Short mmCIF file of C-alpha atoms in Angstrom, two decimals:
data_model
loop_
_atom_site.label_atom_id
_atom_site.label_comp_id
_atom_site.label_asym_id
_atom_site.label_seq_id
_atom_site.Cartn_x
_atom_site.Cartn_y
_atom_site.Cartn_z
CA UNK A 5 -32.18 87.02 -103.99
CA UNK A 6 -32.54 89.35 -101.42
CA UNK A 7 -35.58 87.90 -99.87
CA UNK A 8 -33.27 84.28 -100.06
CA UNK A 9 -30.57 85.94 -97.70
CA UNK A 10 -33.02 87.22 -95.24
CA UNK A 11 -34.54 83.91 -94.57
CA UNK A 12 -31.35 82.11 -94.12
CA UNK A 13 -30.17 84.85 -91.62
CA UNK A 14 -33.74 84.36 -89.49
CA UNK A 15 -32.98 83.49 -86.12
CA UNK A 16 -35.57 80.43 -86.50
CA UNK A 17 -33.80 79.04 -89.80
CA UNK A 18 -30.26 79.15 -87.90
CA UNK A 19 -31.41 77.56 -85.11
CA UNK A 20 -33.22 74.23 -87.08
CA UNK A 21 -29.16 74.49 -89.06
CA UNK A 22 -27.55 74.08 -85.51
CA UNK A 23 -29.53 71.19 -84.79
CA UNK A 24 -29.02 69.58 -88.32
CA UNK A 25 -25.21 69.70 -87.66
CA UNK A 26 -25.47 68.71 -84.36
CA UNK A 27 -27.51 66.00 -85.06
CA UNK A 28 -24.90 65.31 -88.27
CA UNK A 29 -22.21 65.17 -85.44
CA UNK A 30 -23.82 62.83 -83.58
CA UNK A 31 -24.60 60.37 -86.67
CA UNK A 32 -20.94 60.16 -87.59
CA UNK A 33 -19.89 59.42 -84.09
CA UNK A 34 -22.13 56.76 -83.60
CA UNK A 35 -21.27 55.24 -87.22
CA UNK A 36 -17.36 55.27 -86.38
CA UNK A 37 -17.92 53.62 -82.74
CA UNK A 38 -19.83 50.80 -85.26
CA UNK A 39 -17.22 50.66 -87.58
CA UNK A 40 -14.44 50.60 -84.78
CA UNK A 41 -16.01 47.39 -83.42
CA UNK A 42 -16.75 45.83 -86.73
CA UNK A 43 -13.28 45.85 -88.52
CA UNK A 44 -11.24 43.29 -87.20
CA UNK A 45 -8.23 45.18 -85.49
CA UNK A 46 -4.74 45.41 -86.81
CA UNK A 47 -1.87 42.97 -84.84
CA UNK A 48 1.17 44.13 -83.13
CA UNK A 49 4.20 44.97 -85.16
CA UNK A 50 6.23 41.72 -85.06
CA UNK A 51 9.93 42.51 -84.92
CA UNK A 52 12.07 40.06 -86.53
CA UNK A 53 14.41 37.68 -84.37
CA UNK A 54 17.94 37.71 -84.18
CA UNK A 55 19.72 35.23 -86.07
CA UNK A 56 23.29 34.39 -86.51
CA UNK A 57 24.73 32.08 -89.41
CA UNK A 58 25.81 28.52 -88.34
CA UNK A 59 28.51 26.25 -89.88
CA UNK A 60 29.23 22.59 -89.28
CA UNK A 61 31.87 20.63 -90.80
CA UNK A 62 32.29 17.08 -90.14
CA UNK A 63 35.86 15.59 -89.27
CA UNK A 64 34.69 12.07 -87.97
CA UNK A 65 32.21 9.47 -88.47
CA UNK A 66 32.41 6.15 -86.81
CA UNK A 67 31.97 3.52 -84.21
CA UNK A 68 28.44 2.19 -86.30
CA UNK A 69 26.40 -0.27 -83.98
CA UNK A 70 23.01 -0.84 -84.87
CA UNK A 71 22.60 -3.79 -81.99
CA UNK A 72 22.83 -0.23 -79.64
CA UNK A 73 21.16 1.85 -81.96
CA UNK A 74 23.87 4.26 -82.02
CA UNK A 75 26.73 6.10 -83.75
CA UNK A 76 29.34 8.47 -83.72
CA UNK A 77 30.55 11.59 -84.48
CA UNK A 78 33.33 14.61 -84.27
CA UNK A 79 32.80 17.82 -86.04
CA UNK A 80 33.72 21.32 -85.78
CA UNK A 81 30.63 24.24 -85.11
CA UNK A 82 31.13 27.77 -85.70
CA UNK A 83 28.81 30.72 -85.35
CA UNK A 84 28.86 34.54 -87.08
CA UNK A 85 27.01 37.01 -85.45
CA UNK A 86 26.03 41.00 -85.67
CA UNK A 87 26.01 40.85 -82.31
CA UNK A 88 28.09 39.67 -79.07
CA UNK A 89 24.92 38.49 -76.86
CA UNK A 90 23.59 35.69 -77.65
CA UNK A 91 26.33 33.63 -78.14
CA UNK A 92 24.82 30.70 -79.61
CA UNK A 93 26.78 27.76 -79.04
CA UNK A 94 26.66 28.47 -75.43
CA UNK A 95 22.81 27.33 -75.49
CA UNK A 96 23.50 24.74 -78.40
CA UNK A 97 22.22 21.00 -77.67
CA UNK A 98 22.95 17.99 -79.47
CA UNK A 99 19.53 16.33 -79.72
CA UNK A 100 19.14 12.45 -79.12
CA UNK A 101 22.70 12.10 -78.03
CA UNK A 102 24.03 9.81 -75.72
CA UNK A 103 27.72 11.89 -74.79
CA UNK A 104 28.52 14.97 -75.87
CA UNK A 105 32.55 15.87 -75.17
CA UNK A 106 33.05 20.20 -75.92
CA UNK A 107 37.01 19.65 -76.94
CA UNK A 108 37.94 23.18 -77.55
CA UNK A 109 35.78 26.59 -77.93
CA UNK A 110 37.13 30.05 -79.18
CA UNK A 111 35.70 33.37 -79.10
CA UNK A 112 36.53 36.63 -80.93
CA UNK A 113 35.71 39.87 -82.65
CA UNK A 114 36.55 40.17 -85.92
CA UNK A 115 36.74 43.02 -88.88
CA UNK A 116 33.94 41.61 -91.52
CA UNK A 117 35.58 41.03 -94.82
CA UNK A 118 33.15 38.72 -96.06
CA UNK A 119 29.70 39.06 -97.75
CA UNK A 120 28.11 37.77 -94.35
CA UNK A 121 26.05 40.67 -92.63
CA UNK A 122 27.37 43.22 -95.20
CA UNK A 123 25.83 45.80 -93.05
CA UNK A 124 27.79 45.01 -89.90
CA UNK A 125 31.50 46.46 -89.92
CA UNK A 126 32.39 44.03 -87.38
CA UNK A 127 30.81 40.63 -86.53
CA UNK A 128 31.53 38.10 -83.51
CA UNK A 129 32.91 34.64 -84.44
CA UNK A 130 33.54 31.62 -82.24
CA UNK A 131 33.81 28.04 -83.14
CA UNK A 132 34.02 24.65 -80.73
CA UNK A 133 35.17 21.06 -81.43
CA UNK A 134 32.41 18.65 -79.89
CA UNK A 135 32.58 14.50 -79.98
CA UNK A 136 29.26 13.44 -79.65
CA UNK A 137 27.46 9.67 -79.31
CA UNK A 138 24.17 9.80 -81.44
CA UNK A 139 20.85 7.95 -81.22
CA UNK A 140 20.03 6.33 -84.28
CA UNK A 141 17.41 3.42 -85.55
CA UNK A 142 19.38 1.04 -87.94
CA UNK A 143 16.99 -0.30 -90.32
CA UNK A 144 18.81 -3.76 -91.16
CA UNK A 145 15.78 -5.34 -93.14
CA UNK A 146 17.80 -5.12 -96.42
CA UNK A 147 20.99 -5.71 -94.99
CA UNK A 148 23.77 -5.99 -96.65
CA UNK A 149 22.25 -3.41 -98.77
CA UNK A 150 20.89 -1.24 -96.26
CA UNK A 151 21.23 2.50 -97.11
CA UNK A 152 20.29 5.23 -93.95
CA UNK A 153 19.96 8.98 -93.07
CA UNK A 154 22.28 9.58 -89.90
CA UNK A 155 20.91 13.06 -88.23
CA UNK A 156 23.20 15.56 -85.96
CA UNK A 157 20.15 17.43 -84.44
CA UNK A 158 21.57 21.04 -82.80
CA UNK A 159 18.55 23.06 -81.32
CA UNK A 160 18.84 26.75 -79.56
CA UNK A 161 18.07 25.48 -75.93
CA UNK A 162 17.45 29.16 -73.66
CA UNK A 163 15.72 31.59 -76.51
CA UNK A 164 12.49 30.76 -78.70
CA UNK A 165 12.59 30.93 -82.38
CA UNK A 166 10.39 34.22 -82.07
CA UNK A 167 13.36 35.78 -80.38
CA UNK A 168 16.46 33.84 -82.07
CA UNK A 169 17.26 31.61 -85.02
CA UNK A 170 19.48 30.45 -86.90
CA UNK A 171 21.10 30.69 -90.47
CA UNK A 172 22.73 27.64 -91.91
CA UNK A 173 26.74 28.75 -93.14
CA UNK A 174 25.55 26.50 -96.16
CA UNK A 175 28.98 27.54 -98.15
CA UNK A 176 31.30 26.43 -96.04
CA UNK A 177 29.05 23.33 -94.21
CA UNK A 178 30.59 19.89 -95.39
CA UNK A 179 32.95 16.87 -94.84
CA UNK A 180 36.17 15.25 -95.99
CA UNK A 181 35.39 13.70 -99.42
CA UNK A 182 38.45 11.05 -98.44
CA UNK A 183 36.84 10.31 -95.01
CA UNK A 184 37.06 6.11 -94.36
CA UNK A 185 33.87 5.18 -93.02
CA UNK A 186 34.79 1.55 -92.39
CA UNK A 187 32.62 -0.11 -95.77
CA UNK A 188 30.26 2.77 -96.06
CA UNK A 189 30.11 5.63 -98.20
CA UNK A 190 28.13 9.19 -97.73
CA UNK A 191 25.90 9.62 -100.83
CA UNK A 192 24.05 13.34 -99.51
CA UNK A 193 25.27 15.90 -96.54
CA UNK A 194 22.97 18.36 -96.36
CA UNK A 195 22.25 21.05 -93.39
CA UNK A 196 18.70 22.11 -92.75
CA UNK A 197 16.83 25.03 -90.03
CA UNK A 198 13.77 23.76 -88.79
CA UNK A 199 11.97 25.45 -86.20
CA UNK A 200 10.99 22.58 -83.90
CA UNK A 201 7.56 22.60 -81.77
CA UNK A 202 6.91 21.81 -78.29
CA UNK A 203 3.69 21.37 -77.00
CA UNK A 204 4.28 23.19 -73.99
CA UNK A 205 5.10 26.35 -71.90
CA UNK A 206 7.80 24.41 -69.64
CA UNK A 207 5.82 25.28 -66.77
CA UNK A 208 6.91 29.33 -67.24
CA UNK A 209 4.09 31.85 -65.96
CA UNK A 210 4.85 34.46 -68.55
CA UNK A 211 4.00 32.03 -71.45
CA UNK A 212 0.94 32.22 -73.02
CA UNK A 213 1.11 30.28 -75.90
CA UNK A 214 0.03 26.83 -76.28
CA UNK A 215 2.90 25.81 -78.75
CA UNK A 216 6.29 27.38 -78.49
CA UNK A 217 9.41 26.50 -81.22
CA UNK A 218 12.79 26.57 -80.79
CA UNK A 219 15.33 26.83 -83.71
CA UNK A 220 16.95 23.31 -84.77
CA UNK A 221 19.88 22.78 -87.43
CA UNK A 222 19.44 19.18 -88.90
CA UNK A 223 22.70 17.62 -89.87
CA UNK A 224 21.36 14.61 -92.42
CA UNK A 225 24.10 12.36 -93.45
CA UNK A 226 23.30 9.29 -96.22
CA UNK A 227 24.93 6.66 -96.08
CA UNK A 228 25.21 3.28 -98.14
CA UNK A 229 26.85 0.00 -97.13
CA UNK A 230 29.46 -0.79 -99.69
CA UNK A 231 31.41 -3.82 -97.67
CA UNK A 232 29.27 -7.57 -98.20
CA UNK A 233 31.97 -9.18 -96.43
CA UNK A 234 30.52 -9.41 -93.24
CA UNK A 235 26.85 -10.52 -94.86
CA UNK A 236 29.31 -13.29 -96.72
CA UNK A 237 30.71 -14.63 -93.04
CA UNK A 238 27.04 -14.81 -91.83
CA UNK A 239 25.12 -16.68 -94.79
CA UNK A 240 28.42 -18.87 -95.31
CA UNK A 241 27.46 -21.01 -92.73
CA UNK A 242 23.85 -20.76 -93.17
CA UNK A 243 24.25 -22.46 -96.97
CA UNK A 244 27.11 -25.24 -96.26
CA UNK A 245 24.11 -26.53 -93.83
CA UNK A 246 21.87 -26.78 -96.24
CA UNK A 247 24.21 -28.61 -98.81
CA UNK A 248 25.09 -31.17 -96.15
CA UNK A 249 21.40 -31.36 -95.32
CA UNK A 250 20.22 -32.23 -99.20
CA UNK A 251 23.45 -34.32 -100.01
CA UNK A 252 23.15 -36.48 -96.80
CA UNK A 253 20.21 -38.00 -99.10
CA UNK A 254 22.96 -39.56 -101.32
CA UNK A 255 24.46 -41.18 -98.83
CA UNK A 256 24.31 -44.91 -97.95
CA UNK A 257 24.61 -44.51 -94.24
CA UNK A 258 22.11 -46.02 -92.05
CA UNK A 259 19.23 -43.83 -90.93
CA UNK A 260 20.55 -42.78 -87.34
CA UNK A 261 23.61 -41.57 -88.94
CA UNK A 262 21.82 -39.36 -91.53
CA UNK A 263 19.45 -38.16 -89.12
CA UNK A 264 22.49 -37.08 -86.21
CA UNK A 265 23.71 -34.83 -89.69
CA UNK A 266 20.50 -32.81 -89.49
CA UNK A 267 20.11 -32.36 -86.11
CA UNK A 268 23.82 -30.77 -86.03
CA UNK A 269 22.64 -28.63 -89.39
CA UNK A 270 19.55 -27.24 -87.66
CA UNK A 271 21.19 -26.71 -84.61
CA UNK A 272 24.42 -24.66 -86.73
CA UNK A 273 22.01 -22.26 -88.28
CA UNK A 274 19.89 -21.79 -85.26
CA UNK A 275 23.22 -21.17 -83.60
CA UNK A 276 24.33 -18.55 -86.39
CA UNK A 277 20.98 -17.12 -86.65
CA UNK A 278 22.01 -16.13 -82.37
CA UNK A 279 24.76 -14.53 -83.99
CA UNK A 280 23.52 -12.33 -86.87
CA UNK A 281 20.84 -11.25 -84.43
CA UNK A 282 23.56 -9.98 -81.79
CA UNK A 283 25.85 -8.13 -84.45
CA UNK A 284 22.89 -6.51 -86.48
CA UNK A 285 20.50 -6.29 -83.50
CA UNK A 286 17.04 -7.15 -82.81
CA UNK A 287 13.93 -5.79 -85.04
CA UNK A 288 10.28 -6.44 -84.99
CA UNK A 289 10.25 -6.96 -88.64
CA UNK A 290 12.28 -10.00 -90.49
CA UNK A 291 15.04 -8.84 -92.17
CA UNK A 292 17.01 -10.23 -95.09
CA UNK A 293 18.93 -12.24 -93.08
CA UNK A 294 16.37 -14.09 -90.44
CA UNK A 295 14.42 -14.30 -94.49
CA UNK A 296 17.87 -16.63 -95.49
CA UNK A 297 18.27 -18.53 -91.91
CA UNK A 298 14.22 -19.49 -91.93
CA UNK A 299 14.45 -20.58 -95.32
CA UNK A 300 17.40 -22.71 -94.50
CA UNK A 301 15.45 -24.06 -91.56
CA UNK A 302 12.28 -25.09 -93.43
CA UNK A 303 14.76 -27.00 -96.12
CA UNK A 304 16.50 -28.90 -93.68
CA UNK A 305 13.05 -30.07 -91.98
CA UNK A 306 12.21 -31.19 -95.28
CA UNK A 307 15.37 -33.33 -96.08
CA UNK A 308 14.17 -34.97 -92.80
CA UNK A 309 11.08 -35.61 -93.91
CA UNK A 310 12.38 -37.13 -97.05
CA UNK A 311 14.64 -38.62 -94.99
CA UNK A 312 12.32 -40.54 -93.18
CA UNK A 313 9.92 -41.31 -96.27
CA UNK A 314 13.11 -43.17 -97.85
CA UNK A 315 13.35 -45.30 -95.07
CA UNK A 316 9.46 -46.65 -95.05
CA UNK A 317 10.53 -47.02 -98.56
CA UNK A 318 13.75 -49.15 -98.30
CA UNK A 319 11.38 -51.34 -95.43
CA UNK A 320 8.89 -51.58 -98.08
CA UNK A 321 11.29 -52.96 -100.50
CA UNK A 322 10.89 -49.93 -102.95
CA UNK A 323 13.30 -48.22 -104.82
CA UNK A 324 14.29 -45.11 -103.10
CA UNK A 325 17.46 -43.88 -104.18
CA UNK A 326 16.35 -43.33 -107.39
CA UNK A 327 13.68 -41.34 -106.33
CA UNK A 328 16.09 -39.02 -104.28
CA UNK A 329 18.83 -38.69 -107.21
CA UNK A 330 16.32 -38.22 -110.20
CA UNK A 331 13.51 -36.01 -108.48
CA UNK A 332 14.19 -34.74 -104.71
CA UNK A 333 17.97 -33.25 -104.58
CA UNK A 334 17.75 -31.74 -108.06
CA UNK A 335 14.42 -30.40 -106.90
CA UNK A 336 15.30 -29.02 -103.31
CA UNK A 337 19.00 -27.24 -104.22
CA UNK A 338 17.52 -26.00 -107.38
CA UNK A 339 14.60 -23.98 -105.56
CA UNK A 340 16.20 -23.23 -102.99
CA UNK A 341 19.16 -21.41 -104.91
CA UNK A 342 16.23 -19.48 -106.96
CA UNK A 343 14.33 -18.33 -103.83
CA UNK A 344 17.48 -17.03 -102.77
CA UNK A 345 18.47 -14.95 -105.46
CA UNK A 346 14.93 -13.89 -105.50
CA UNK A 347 15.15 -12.53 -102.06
CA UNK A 348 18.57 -10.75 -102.46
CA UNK A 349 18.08 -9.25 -105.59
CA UNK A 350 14.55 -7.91 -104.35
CA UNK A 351 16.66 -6.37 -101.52
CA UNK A 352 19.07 -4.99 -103.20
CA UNK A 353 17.37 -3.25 -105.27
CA UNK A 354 14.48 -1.74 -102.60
CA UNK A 355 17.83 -1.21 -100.37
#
């Protein structure tokens, strides 16, 4: 044991120990350097953004005109917040509008009695009246049973949503459940946060990032058509035409007579079709309505036709008026009320 002890305390033994450990050192330096640039490394804490809880409730909803693609609306917007900077509805836009008016705006601090921000002893309210003059893309292809999704868009227009967002007040959010809407009737309100992207830095040097979102509240508002009356004023026309067009083969009159009685038919439901088209406004698909006016149009072309075939009949001393009482008119106002019904119950029911 002795002899053990001497040999470790030789000044040659110590010396190769040094080098071990030193060489030990070295190792482990070089393997965390390696390790260091292997591992991927950790991101940046990301702080949370501010956010303040946003209310809307609707007090208007009106002036429908889908020949301008547009609508209207008044409603009342509030905000809650921790803070007192940002104030939010001074950077609040109405997306796709076409007028905004800001009617009346208050500002306060307040003692917080509610369960909003139960952490905060005091929060900042404000609220502002705004009449506003929406975008919208009336789908009329099923009209008079169109149903659509109106949209109140309201995006944060100075802060990204990495900074600020907000909350939707979803408790206190709604409308009038009386509110006239002039034949229509809301069937969903609902209010949504969407952080909205843009493909761009808006030209600011001290944004790196490719894609940058701001916060958006969605208003979506469905609505149904419950009013036919006006779909009634426009096909009214449209289907005395075609009566006088298939009864005028009936009559006894001579041909020129008969004929002048189409021409004024055709040119009445080319004339109304003008009409529909101004009131609903034009579309690049046909909708219910152009469906009922070109069906009209093909029916009248063919009394003419059978117009003219009775009359090479009568010169050919052949009965004809038979053949128009027992097989043409029952034919042509029969099919023609089916394909109707066909076409408005198929729209009614895809809406």
């Amino acid at each position: 044991m002795r002899g053990y002890l001497f040999q470790l305390h030789h000044p040659g033994v110590r010396t190769v120990v040094k080098r071990v450990h030193l060489i030990g050192c070295l190792l482990s330096a070089v393997f965390c350097c390696w390790l260091s640039q292997t591992l991927p490394v950790h991101a940046e804490a990301v702080t949370s953004p501010k956010t303040c809880q946003i209310g809307v409730y609707l007090t208007s909803l009106r002036d429908f005109k889908p020949a301008e693609n547009s609508f209207a609306a008044n409603f009342w917007v509030w905000s809650v917040c921790p803070f007192e900077t940002p104030k939010p509805l001074e950077s609040l836009k109405v997306v796709n509008s076409k007028e905004v008016n800001k009617n009346y705006t208050t500002f306060s601090r307040t003692e917080n009695l509610s369960d909003t921000f139960k952490a905060s002893k005091n929060l900042f309210w404000s609220e502002q009246e705004m009449s506003t003059s929406l975008y919208h893309n009336w789908d009329t292809k099923n009209y008079p049973f169109d149903r659509h999704v109106l949209q109140i868009p309201l995006e944060e227009t100075q802060l990204d949503a990495s900074i600020f967002v907000h909350a939707p007040d979803f408790a206190n959010t709604g409308y009038p459940k009386d509110m006239d809407l002039e034949g229509w009737k809301i069937r969903d309100f609902r209010i949504e946060q969407v952080n909205f992207p843009y493909r761009t830095s808006f030209g600011s040097p001290g944004i790196k990032r490719e894609i940058n979102y701001r916060s958006r509240l969605v208003i979506s508002i469905t609505i149904n058509r419950e009013s036919k009356v006006s779909f009634f004023k426009l096909a009214i026309g449209v289907y005395a035409a075609v009566a006088l067009s298939i009864m005028a083969l009936l009559l006894d009159e001579y041909f020129g007579a008969r004929m002048g009685l189409f021409v004024g038919t055709l040119f009445a439901v080319i004339v109304n079709l003008q009409a529909a088209t101004s009131d609903l406004g034009s579309t690049n698909s046909v909708t219910l309505i152009d469906f009922i006016h070109m069906i009209a149009i093909i029916y009248i072309f063919i009394s003419a036709i059978l117009l003219v075939y009775t009359r090479f009949l009568s010169e050919s001393d052949q009965p004809s008026r038979y053949l128009m009482r027992r097989f043409a008119v029952p034919i042509l106002a029969g099919s023609f009320v089916v394909l109707n019904i066909v076409v408005i119950s198929y729209a009614a029911i895809v809406g």
